[in-house]
C-alpha cells in the first residue's frame, strides 16, 4: 500500500506542481493517476521513489516512511517503467532484465533464470533474449521494460505513461498483457497516463488531477463515470462517458437470436422462410464461423445460397465474445455492423447468435439502473 499524506511539491520559483494530496494506492491493485499536462501526475509518481522530493507531507509504503531508507536502496525495491522503455542500448535483452537482480547480489545463474522466466511472462520468445533493443519493435521494448521492472519481484511498480509512444494496436495489446500479468502477480501498481480510456480500462481506482496538482476525484471507474463530482471531472471524462460505463458490464445477458443464421447448405425452402422474417441473413461456414451478412434483396429467388457470389456478402464488422466481452463491445459491434446487428461468438470464434440494437436496449437500461458491474467496479 502506498499512502500519500498531505503530500505537496512547490518549486523555488513558487510554482505548485502538486497541492497537498491525501491518496492511498491499495496493495495488489492498479491505481491510475490521470489528468492534463501540468496536473502533477508524474511528479506525484516520482516522489514515491524519491526521484523528486516533496516539500510537504509524507509518503509511506506499507506503513514505512520512504525517507527512512537511502534513496538507492529504496529504488532497488521498486519497479519503474517509463515511456520508450529506457533500456540500456549496449546490453542484450537478457542483460537488461538481469540488471537489478545482479545489483542486489543475485548469482548470475539465478538472475538469468529469473530473466528468462519473465521474458516468457511478458510474451517474448526465447530468441529475443540475445537481441539488442534496436533490434526490437517499440512494443517489444516496452515488454522488456516491464520484465526488467519485475525482475527483483518488487511489491511496488511505478509506470509513467509506459504505452503512450506505441501505436494504438500495440498499445491495446500491452494493456491487455498488463492486466493478465497483474491478475497473476497482484503488484501494487501506480500508473500515470493522460488518456482517460486507458485509465478506466486499467485502474481499480482512478485519481483525476487538475492543473497545479489538485486532486479533483478519486474513485472506482464506474463511480467516476456515473457520478463525476464537478464540471472539471465531467469535462475531462468527455461526452461519451455513458458509453464508457458499459465497459464494466458483461455481455453474457444479451439476448441472442439464431433465426437469422444460415449456412451455404441450408435448404432453399428454409432460406426463403427466414428471408420473409429477416431483412439480413448471417451466412456462416460449416464450423459456424461468420462469412458475412446477406441482405434480403441479394438472396436468390429460389433460395439457393450456393448461387450467391462471395462478393454479395457484406462484412459483419467485428464480433464480440459472449463469455468475456462487455456491453460496450456488443453495442459497438451492432453500431458498426451494416445490418445494425452484433455477432456474438464463443471462445473458438463460432457464432452463438446475433442481437439487434433494439435487443441491447433493455440490457443497457438494466445496467443503468444499478445492476452490479463486472469485477465490482
Tab-separated table of C-alpha atoms in Angstrom:
chain	number	residue	atom	x	y	z
A	1	UNK	CA	0.000	0.000	0.000
A	2	UNK	CA	1.253	3.490	-0.890
A	3	UNK	CA	-0.078	6.290	1.301
A	4	UNK	CA	0.242	9.951	0.386
A	5	UNK	CA	-0.371	12.101	3.466
A	6	UNK	CA	-0.760	15.803	2.672
A	7	UNK	CA	1.981	15.435	0.056
A	8	UNK	CA	2.838	18.577	-1.876
A	9	UNK	CA	5.559	19.921	-4.148
A	10	UNK	CA	6.331	23.610	-4.630
A	11	UNK	CA	9.401	24.701	-6.583
A	12	UNK	CA	11.723	27.561	-5.653
A	13	UNK	CA	10.054	29.941	-8.095
A	14	UNK	CA	6.722	29.395	-6.361
A	15	UNK	CA	5.271	27.012	-8.942
A	16	UNK	CA	2.943	24.495	-7.300
A	17	UNK	CA	3.352	21.136	-9.029
A	18	UNK	CA	1.329	19.136	-6.503
A	19	UNK	CA	-1.120	20.607	-3.997
A	20	UNK	CA	-1.441	18.960	-0.581
A	21	UNK	CA	-2.723	15.487	-1.505
A	22	UNK	CA	-4.147	12.613	0.507
A	23	UNK	CA	-4.290	9.413	-1.515
A	24	UNK	CA	-3.982	5.676	-0.868
A	25	UNK	CA	-2.974	3.161	-3.549
A	26	UNK	CA	-4.231	-0.207	-2.302
A	27	UNK	CA	-1.993	-3.256	-2.154
A	28	UNK	CA	-2.285	-5.618	-5.110
A	29	UNK	CA	-4.306	-3.124	-7.152
A	30	UNK	CA	-3.731	-0.725	-10.048
A	31	UNK	CA	-4.174	2.922	-9.098
A	32	UNK	CA	-4.134	5.294	-12.061
A	33	UNK	CA	-3.192	8.979	-11.961
A	34	UNK	CA	-4.775	10.791	-14.884
A	35	UNK	CA	-5.022	14.429	-15.848
A	36	UNK	CA	-3.938	17.071	-18.373
A	37	UNK	CA	-0.373	18.320	-18.773
A	38	UNK	CA	0.733	20.260	-15.711
A	39	UNK	CA	-1.512	18.340	-13.326
A	40	UNK	CA	1.413	16.914	-11.345
A	41	UNK	CA	0.730	13.242	-12.017
A	42	UNK	CA	4.322	12.368	-12.965
A	43	UNK	CA	5.671	14.490	-10.107
A	44	UNK	CA	3.457	12.599	-7.677
A	45	UNK	CA	4.669	9.280	-9.101
A	46	UNK	CA	8.364	10.214	-8.948
A	47	UNK	CA	8.098	11.284	-5.344
A	48	UNK	CA	7.405	7.650	-4.441
A	49	UNK	CA	10.930	6.530	-5.391
A	50	UNK	CA	12.453	9.869	-4.350
A	51	UNK	CA	13.481	10.961	-7.802
A	52	UNK	CA	11.721	14.121	-6.650
A	53	UNK	CA	11.468	15.079	-3.002
A	54	UNK	CA	8.181	16.511	-1.679
A	55	UNK	CA	8.231	19.877	0.032
A	56	UNK	CA	5.487	18.838	2.434
A	57	UNK	CA	3.771	15.736	3.744
A	58	UNK	CA	4.807	12.078	3.937
A	59	UNK	CA	4.743	9.048	1.662
A	60	UNK	CA	4.530	5.603	3.249
A	61	UNK	CA	4.913	2.186	1.623
A	62	UNK	CA	3.240	-0.475	3.734
A	63	UNK	CA	3.398	1.890	6.695
A	64	UNK	CA	7.111	2.717	6.351
A	65	UNK	CA	8.142	6.295	5.523
A	66	UNK	CA	10.163	6.298	2.286
A	67	UNK	CA	12.636	8.736	3.894
A	68	UNK	CA	13.701	6.058	6.375
A	69	UNK	CA	15.820	4.371	3.678
A	70	UNK	CA	18.643	5.694	1.471
A	71	UNK	CA	17.249	6.543	-1.971
A	72	UNK	CA	19.293	3.889	-3.880
A	73	UNK	CA	18.120	1.150	-1.508
A	74	UNK	CA	14.513	2.349	-1.794
A	75	UNK	CA	14.657	2.326	-5.612
A	76	UNK	CA	16.023	-1.203	-5.818
A	77	UNK	CA	12.818	-2.363	-4.133
A	78	UNK	CA	10.510	-0.511	-6.540
A	79	UNK	CA	9.937	-1.433	-10.186
A	80	UNK	CA	9.943	1.511	-12.584
A	81	UNK	CA	8.684	1.554	-16.194
A	82	UNK	CA	8.882	4.678	-18.332
A	83	UNK	CA	7.888	5.773	-21.814
A	84	UNK	CA	10.145	4.321	-24.549
A	85	UNK	CA	11.263	1.585	-22.113
A	86	UNK	CA	14.579	3.290	-21.202
A	87	UNK	CA	16.639	0.171	-21.942
A	88	UNK	CA	20.428	0.136	-21.970
A	89	UNK	CA	21.206	0.133	-25.725
A	90	UNK	CA	24.584	-1.585	-25.385
A	91	UNK	CA	23.185	-4.556	-23.425
A	92	UNK	CA	21.213	-7.505	-24.692
A	93	UNK	CA	17.597	-8.002	-23.693
A	94	UNK	CA	18.673	-10.684	-21.224
A	95	UNK	CA	21.315	-8.439	-19.663
A	96	UNK	CA	18.815	-5.576	-19.370
A	97	UNK	CA	16.373	-7.729	-17.421
A	98	UNK	CA	19.154	-9.140	-15.216
A	99	UNK	CA	20.363	-5.655	-14.183
A	100	UNK	CA	18.574	-5.155	-10.858
A	101	UNK	CA	18.908	-8.739	-9.571
A	102	UNK	CA	22.655	-8.577	-10.213
A	103	UNK	CA	22.857	-5.238	-8.375
A	104	UNK	CA	21.112	-6.922	-5.463
A	105	UNK	CA	23.767	-9.618	-5.364
A	106	UNK	CA	21.918	-12.447	-7.069
A	107	UNK	CA	24.115	-15.088	-8.696
A	108	UNK	CA	24.403	-14.925	-12.478
A	109	UNK	CA	22.566	-18.233	-12.901
A	110	UNK	CA	19.712	-17.201	-10.624
A	111	UNK	CA	19.362	-13.798	-12.309
A	112	UNK	CA	19.414	-15.406	-15.751
A	113	UNK	CA	16.754	-17.935	-14.792
A	114	UNK	CA	14.540	-15.177	-13.422
A	115	UNK	CA	15.052	-13.035	-16.541
A	116	UNK	CA	14.134	-15.853	-18.920
A	117	UNK	CA	11.059	-16.639	-16.849
A	118	UNK	CA	9.925	-13.007	-17.034
A	119	UNK	CA	10.523	-12.693	-20.764
A	120	UNK	CA	8.104	-15.587	-21.208
A	121	UNK	CA	5.676	-13.925	-18.771
A	122	UNK	CA	5.561	-10.726	-20.840
A	123	UNK	CA	5.072	-12.674	-24.064
A	124	UNK	CA	8.546	-12.647	-25.616
A	125	UNK	CA	10.107	-15.716	-27.194
A	126	UNK	CA	13.404	-17.188	-26.002
A	127	UNK	CA	15.257	-15.938	-29.078
A	128	UNK	CA	14.603	-12.318	-28.073
A	129	UNK	CA	16.952	-12.710	-25.105
A	130	UNK	CA	20.099	-12.392	-27.261
A	131	UNK	CA	18.900	-9.373	-29.202
A	132	UNK	CA	19.681	-5.724	-28.536
A	133	UNK	CA	16.995	-3.064	-28.006
A	134	UNK	CA	17.453	-1.585	-31.502
A	135	UNK	CA	16.518	-4.985	-32.945
A	136	UNK	CA	13.076	-4.918	-31.255
A	137	UNK	CA	9.845	-3.159	-32.114
A	138	UNK	CA	8.558	-0.442	-29.805
A	139	UNK	CA	6.020	-2.803	-28.273
A	140	UNK	CA	8.655	-5.468	-27.670
A	141	UNK	CA	10.905	-2.912	-25.991
A	142	UNK	CA	8.098	-1.955	-23.646
A	143	UNK	CA	7.603	-5.614	-22.739
A	144	UNK	CA	11.294	-5.842	-21.887
A	145	UNK	CA	10.894	-2.713	-19.764
A	146	UNK	CA	8.101	-4.344	-17.804
A	147	UNK	CA	10.137	-7.543	-17.386
A	148	UNK	CA	13.122	-5.553	-16.117
A	149	UNK	CA	10.943	-3.694	-13.602
A	150	UNK	CA	9.604	-7.011	-12.283
A	151	UNK	CA	12.964	-8.800	-12.211
A	152	UNK	CA	13.643	-8.487	-8.480
A	153	UNK	CA	9.978	-9.188	-7.654
A	154	UNK	CA	9.283	-5.736	-6.170
A	155	UNK	CA	5.971	-5.308	-4.337
A	156	UNK	CA	5.518	-1.852	-5.902
A	157	UNK	CA	5.577	-0.970	-9.597
A	158	UNK	CA	5.608	2.612	-10.904
A	159	UNK	CA	4.574	3.082	-14.538
A	160	UNK	CA	4.938	6.525	-16.127
A	161	UNK	CA	2.952	6.652	-19.394
A	162	UNK	CA	4.593	3.379	-20.468
A	163	UNK	CA	2.422	2.760	-23.529
A	164	UNK	CA	1.984	6.268	-24.927
A	165	UNK	CA	4.783	6.025	-27.524
A	166	UNK	CA	3.413	2.994	-29.384
A	167	UNK	CA	0.657	2.730	-31.984
A	168	UNK	CA	-2.957	2.100	-30.883
A	169	UNK	CA	-2.999	-1.600	-31.817
A	170	UNK	CA	0.216	-2.374	-29.920
A	171	UNK	CA	-0.976	-0.214	-27.041
A	172	UNK	CA	-4.147	-2.272	-26.725
A	173	UNK	CA	-2.085	-5.469	-26.709
A	174	UNK	CA	0.202	-4.105	-23.989
A	175	UNK	CA	-2.753	-3.027	-21.861
A	176	UNK	CA	-4.269	-6.497	-22.134
A	177	UNK	CA	-0.913	-8.063	-21.270
A	178	UNK	CA	-0.532	-5.831	-18.207
A	179	UNK	CA	-3.951	-6.857	-16.909
A	180	UNK	CA	-3.082	-10.516	-17.471
A	181	UNK	CA	0.233	-10.202	-15.635
A	182	UNK	CA	-1.392	-8.267	-12.810
A	183	UNK	CA	-4.051	-10.972	-12.387
A	184	UNK	CA	-1.212	-13.405	-11.718
A	185	UNK	CA	1.247	-11.273	-9.727
A	186	UNK	CA	-1.027	-8.782	-7.893
A	187	UNK	CA	1.527	-5.992	-7.600
A	188	UNK	CA	0.765	-2.592	-6.107
A	189	UNK	CA	0.869	-0.512	-9.281
A	190	UNK	CA	0.825	3.275	-9.592
A	191	UNK	CA	0.194	4.105	-13.258
A	192	UNK	CA	0.358	7.530	-14.900
A	193	UNK	CA	-1.489	8.367	-18.113
A	194	UNK	CA	-3.132	11.314	-19.836
A	195	UNK	CA	-5.612	9.001	-21.589
A	196	UNK	CA	-8.917	8.642	-19.738
A	197	UNK	CA	-9.835	5.493	-21.698
A	198	UNK	CA	-6.606	3.841	-20.586
A	199	UNK	CA	-7.221	4.955	-17.013
A	200	UNK	CA	-10.717	3.481	-16.959
A	201	UNK	CA	-9.608	0.237	-18.584
A	202	UNK	CA	-6.653	-0.413	-16.267
A	203	UNK	CA	-7.496	1.234	-12.971
A	204	UNK	CA	-9.081	-0.430	-9.973
A	205	UNK	CA	-9.250	3.173	-8.763
A	206	UNK	CA	-8.589	6.377	-10.693
A	207	UNK	CA	-7.333	9.721	-9.388
A	208	UNK	CA	-8.291	12.670	-11.613
A	209	UNK	CA	-5.835	15.548	-11.189
A	210	UNK	CA	-6.263	19.160	-12.290
A	211	UNK	CA	-3.663	21.760	-13.223
A	212	UNK	CA	-1.468	22.549	-10.260
A	213	UNK	CA	-1.704	19.048	-8.897
A	214	UNK	CA	-5.177	19.388	-7.397
A	215	UNK	CA	-6.902	16.050	-6.745
A	216	UNK	CA	-10.448	16.512	-8.039
A	217	UNK	CA	-11.816	12.980	-7.578
A	218	UNK	CA	-10.557	9.568	-6.514
A	219	UNK	CA	-12.964	6.727	-7.238
A	220	UNK	CA	-13.565	3.421	-8.967
A	221	UNK	CA	-14.015	3.763	-12.746
A	222	UNK	CA	-17.740	3.012	-12.586
A	223	UNK	CA	-18.358	5.564	-9.842
A	224	UNK	CA	-16.269	8.112	-11.706
A	225	UNK	CA	-18.296	7.630	-14.870
A	226	UNK	CA	-21.637	7.520	-13.078
A	227	UNK	CA	-21.092	10.439	-10.698
A	228	UNK	CA	-18.378	12.957	-11.632
A	229	UNK	CA	-18.017	15.328	-8.683
A	230	UNK	CA	-17.612	18.587	-10.591
A	231	UNK	CA	-17.539	20.229	-14.008
A	232	UNK	CA	-13.807	19.638	-14.487
A	233	UNK	CA	-14.100	15.886	-13.979
A	234	UNK	CA	-17.202	15.710	-16.155
A	235	UNK	CA	-15.454	17.611	-18.928
A	236	UNK	CA	-12.311	15.518	-18.680
A	237	UNK	CA	-14.325	12.291	-18.919
A	238	UNK	CA	-15.930	13.518	-22.134
A	239	UNK	CA	-19.421	13.474	-23.574
A	240	UNK	CA	-19.442	9.706	-24.149
A	241	UNK	CA	-18.853	8.683	-20.535
A	242	UNK	CA	-22.195	6.840	-20.516
A	243	UNK	CA	-20.977	4.559	-23.302
A	244	UNK	CA	-17.647	4.068	-21.492
A	245	UNK	CA	-19.523	2.908	-18.413
A	246	UNK	CA	-20.865	-0.033	-20.416
A	247	UNK	CA	-17.284	-1.363	-20.392
A	248	UNK	CA	-17.882	-2.598	-16.854
A	249	UNK	CA	-20.939	-4.728	-17.535
A	250	UNK	CA	-20.671	-8.214	-19.083
A	251	UNK	CA	-22.358	-9.065	-22.360
A	252	UNK	CA	-23.472	-12.507	-21.178
A	253	UNK	CA	-27.035	-11.273	-20.530
A	254	UNK	CA	-27.503	-10.039	-24.102
A	255	UNK	CA	-30.384	-11.980	-25.726
A	256	UNK	CA	-29.110	-13.709	-28.867
A	257	UNK	CA	-31.188	-14.765	-31.859
A	258	UNK	CA	-30.316	-17.739	-34.029
A	259	UNK	CA	-33.047	-17.435	-36.655
A	260	UNK	CA	-31.033	-15.124	-38.990
A	261	UNK	CA	-28.120	-17.630	-39.103
A	262	UNK	CA	-27.791	-19.814	-42.210
A	263	UNK	CA	-25.106	-21.912	-43.899
A	264	UNK	CA	-24.463	-22.332	-47.606
A	265	UNK	CA	-26.069	-25.758	-47.233
A	266	UNK	CA	-29.289	-24.529	-45.611
A	267	UNK	CA	-32.196	-25.759	-47.703
A	268	UNK	CA	-33.648	-23.201	-50.151
A	269	UNK	CA	-37.075	-23.542	-48.530
A	270	UNK	CA	-35.637	-22.714	-45.099
A	271	UNK	CA	-33.683	-19.772	-46.548
A	272	UNK	CA	-36.818	-18.320	-48.141
A	273	UNK	CA	-38.779	-18.815	-44.918
A	274	UNK	CA	-36.148	-16.967	-42.924
A	275	UNK	CA	-35.834	-14.248	-45.564
A	276	UNK	CA	-39.519	-13.482	-45.171
A	277	UNK	CA	-38.909	-12.680	-41.484
A	278	UNK	CA	-35.357	-11.278	-41.549
A	279	UNK	CA	-34.035	-8.338	-43.582
A	280	UNK	CA	-30.499	-9.727	-43.130
A	281	UNK	CA	-29.212	-13.295	-43.021
A	282	UNK	CA	-25.852	-14.115	-41.405
A	283	UNK	CA	-24.055	-16.722	-43.504
A	284	UNK	CA	-21.665	-18.974	-41.563
A	285	UNK	CA	-19.380	-21.772	-42.684
A	286	UNK	CA	-19.612	-25.428	-41.654
A	287	UNK	CA	-17.749	-24.623	-38.439
A	288	UNK	CA	-20.234	-21.810	-37.650
A	289	UNK	CA	-17.658	-19.100	-38.255
A	290	UNK	CA	-19.122	-15.950	-39.825
A	291	UNK	CA	-18.682	-15.340	-43.539
A	292	UNK	CA	-20.802	-12.210	-43.910
A	293	UNK	CA	-24.271	-10.689	-43.976
A	294	UNK	CA	-26.609	-11.244	-46.906
A	295	UNK	CA	-29.287	-8.554	-47.365
A	296	UNK	CA	-32.690	-9.867	-48.370
A	297	UNK	CA	-32.528	-8.271	-51.836
A	298	UNK	CA	-29.461	-10.359	-52.674
A	299	UNK	CA	-30.988	-13.698	-51.683
A	300	UNK	CA	-31.563	-15.769	-54.866
A	301	UNK	CA	-35.190	-16.054	-55.871
A	302	UNK	CA	-35.068	-19.823	-55.416
A	303	UNK	CA	-33.288	-19.552	-52.046
A	304	UNK	CA	-30.200	-21.475	-53.171
A	305	UNK	CA	-27.279	-19.856	-51.322
A	306	UNK	CA	-24.779	-21.851	-53.380
A	307	UNK	CA	-25.526	-19.389	-56.176
A	308	UNK	CA	-24.532	-16.349	-54.095
A	309	UNK	CA	-21.244	-14.798	-55.289
A	310	UNK	CA	-18.811	-14.239	-52.442
A	311	UNK	CA	-18.832	-10.538	-53.310
A	312	UNK	CA	-22.521	-10.290	-52.425
A	313	UNK	CA	-21.781	-10.987	-48.759
A	314	UNK	CA	-21.407	-7.849	-46.678
A	315	UNK	CA	-18.759	-7.662	-43.955
A	316	UNK	CA	-20.074	-8.431	-40.470
A	317	UNK	CA	-17.790	-5.779	-38.968
A	318	UNK	CA	-16.403	-7.288	-35.794
A	319	UNK	CA	-17.735	-9.875	-33.396
A	320	UNK	CA	-17.974	-9.810	-29.598
A	321	UNK	CA	-17.062	-12.699	-27.308
A	322	UNK	CA	-20.172	-13.633	-25.350
A	323	UNK	CA	-18.224	-15.120	-22.433
A	324	UNK	CA	-15.731	-12.302	-21.839
A	325	UNK	CA	-16.610	-9.084	-23.661
A	326	UNK	CA	-18.659	-6.209	-22.319
A	327	UNK	CA	-21.881	-4.453	-23.210
A	328	UNK	CA	-19.781	-1.722	-24.795
A	329	UNK	CA	-18.179	-4.265	-27.136
A	330	UNK	CA	-21.601	-5.696	-28.019
A	331	UNK	CA	-23.061	-2.255	-28.685
A	332	UNK	CA	-20.026	-1.277	-30.737
A	333	UNK	CA	-20.388	-4.457	-32.791
A	334	UNK	CA	-24.035	-3.656	-33.527
A	335	UNK	CA	-23.454	0.023	-34.316
A	336	UNK	CA	-20.582	-0.711	-36.710
A	337	UNK	CA	-22.371	-3.581	-38.452
A	338	UNK	CA	-24.083	-2.748	-41.770
A	339	UNK	CA	-27.051	-4.781	-40.517
A	340	UNK	CA	-27.162	-2.979	-37.119
A	341	UNK	CA	-26.759	-6.417	-35.557
A	342	UNK	CA	-23.985	-7.625	-33.268
A	343	UNK	CA	-22.492	-11.066	-33.860
A	344	UNK	CA	-21.785	-12.981	-30.638
A	345	UNK	CA	-19.179	-15.751	-30.719
A	346	UNK	CA	-17.838	-18.392	-28.333
A	347	UNK	CA	-14.145	-18.757	-27.303
A	348	UNK	CA	-13.399	-20.652	-30.545
A	349	UNK	CA	-14.934	-17.922	-32.705
A	350	UNK	CA	-18.099	-19.893	-33.538
A	351	UNK	CA	-21.277	-17.871	-33.882
A	352	UNK	CA	-23.614	-18.229	-30.911
A	353	UNK	CA	-26.226	-15.744	-32.078
A	354	UNK	CA	-26.916	-12.175	-33.115
A	355	UNK	CA	-28.508	-9.202	-31.376
A	356	UNK	CA	-30.040	-6.060	-32.815
A	357	UNK	CA	-29.532	-2.627	-31.323
A	358	UNK	CA	-33.122	-2.904	-30.091
A	359	UNK	CA	-32.268	-6.177	-28.325
A	360	UNK	CA	-29.455	-4.398	-26.476
A	361	UNK	CA	-31.574	-1.508	-25.185
A	362	UNK	CA	-33.267	-3.306	-22.236
A	363	UNK	CA	-29.932	-4.840	-21.177
A	364	UNK	CA	-28.288	-1.413	-21.229
A	365	UNK	CA	-31.224	0.047	-19.316
A	366	UNK	CA	-30.846	-2.650	-16.647
A	367	UNK	CA	-27.164	-1.759	-16.326
A	368	UNK	CA	-28.006	1.933	-15.960
A	369	UNK	CA	-30.499	1.108	-13.223
A	370	UNK	CA	-27.861	-0.199	-10.888
A	371	UNK	CA	-27.047	-3.801	-11.701
A	372	UNK	CA	-23.680	-4.901	-10.304
A	373	UNK	CA	-20.966	-4.133	-12.844
A	374	UNK	CA	-18.267	-6.539	-13.959
A	375	UNK	CA	-15.367	-7.008	-11.471
A	376	UNK	CA	-17.271	-4.963	-8.926
A	377	UNK	CA	-16.045	-1.731	-10.464
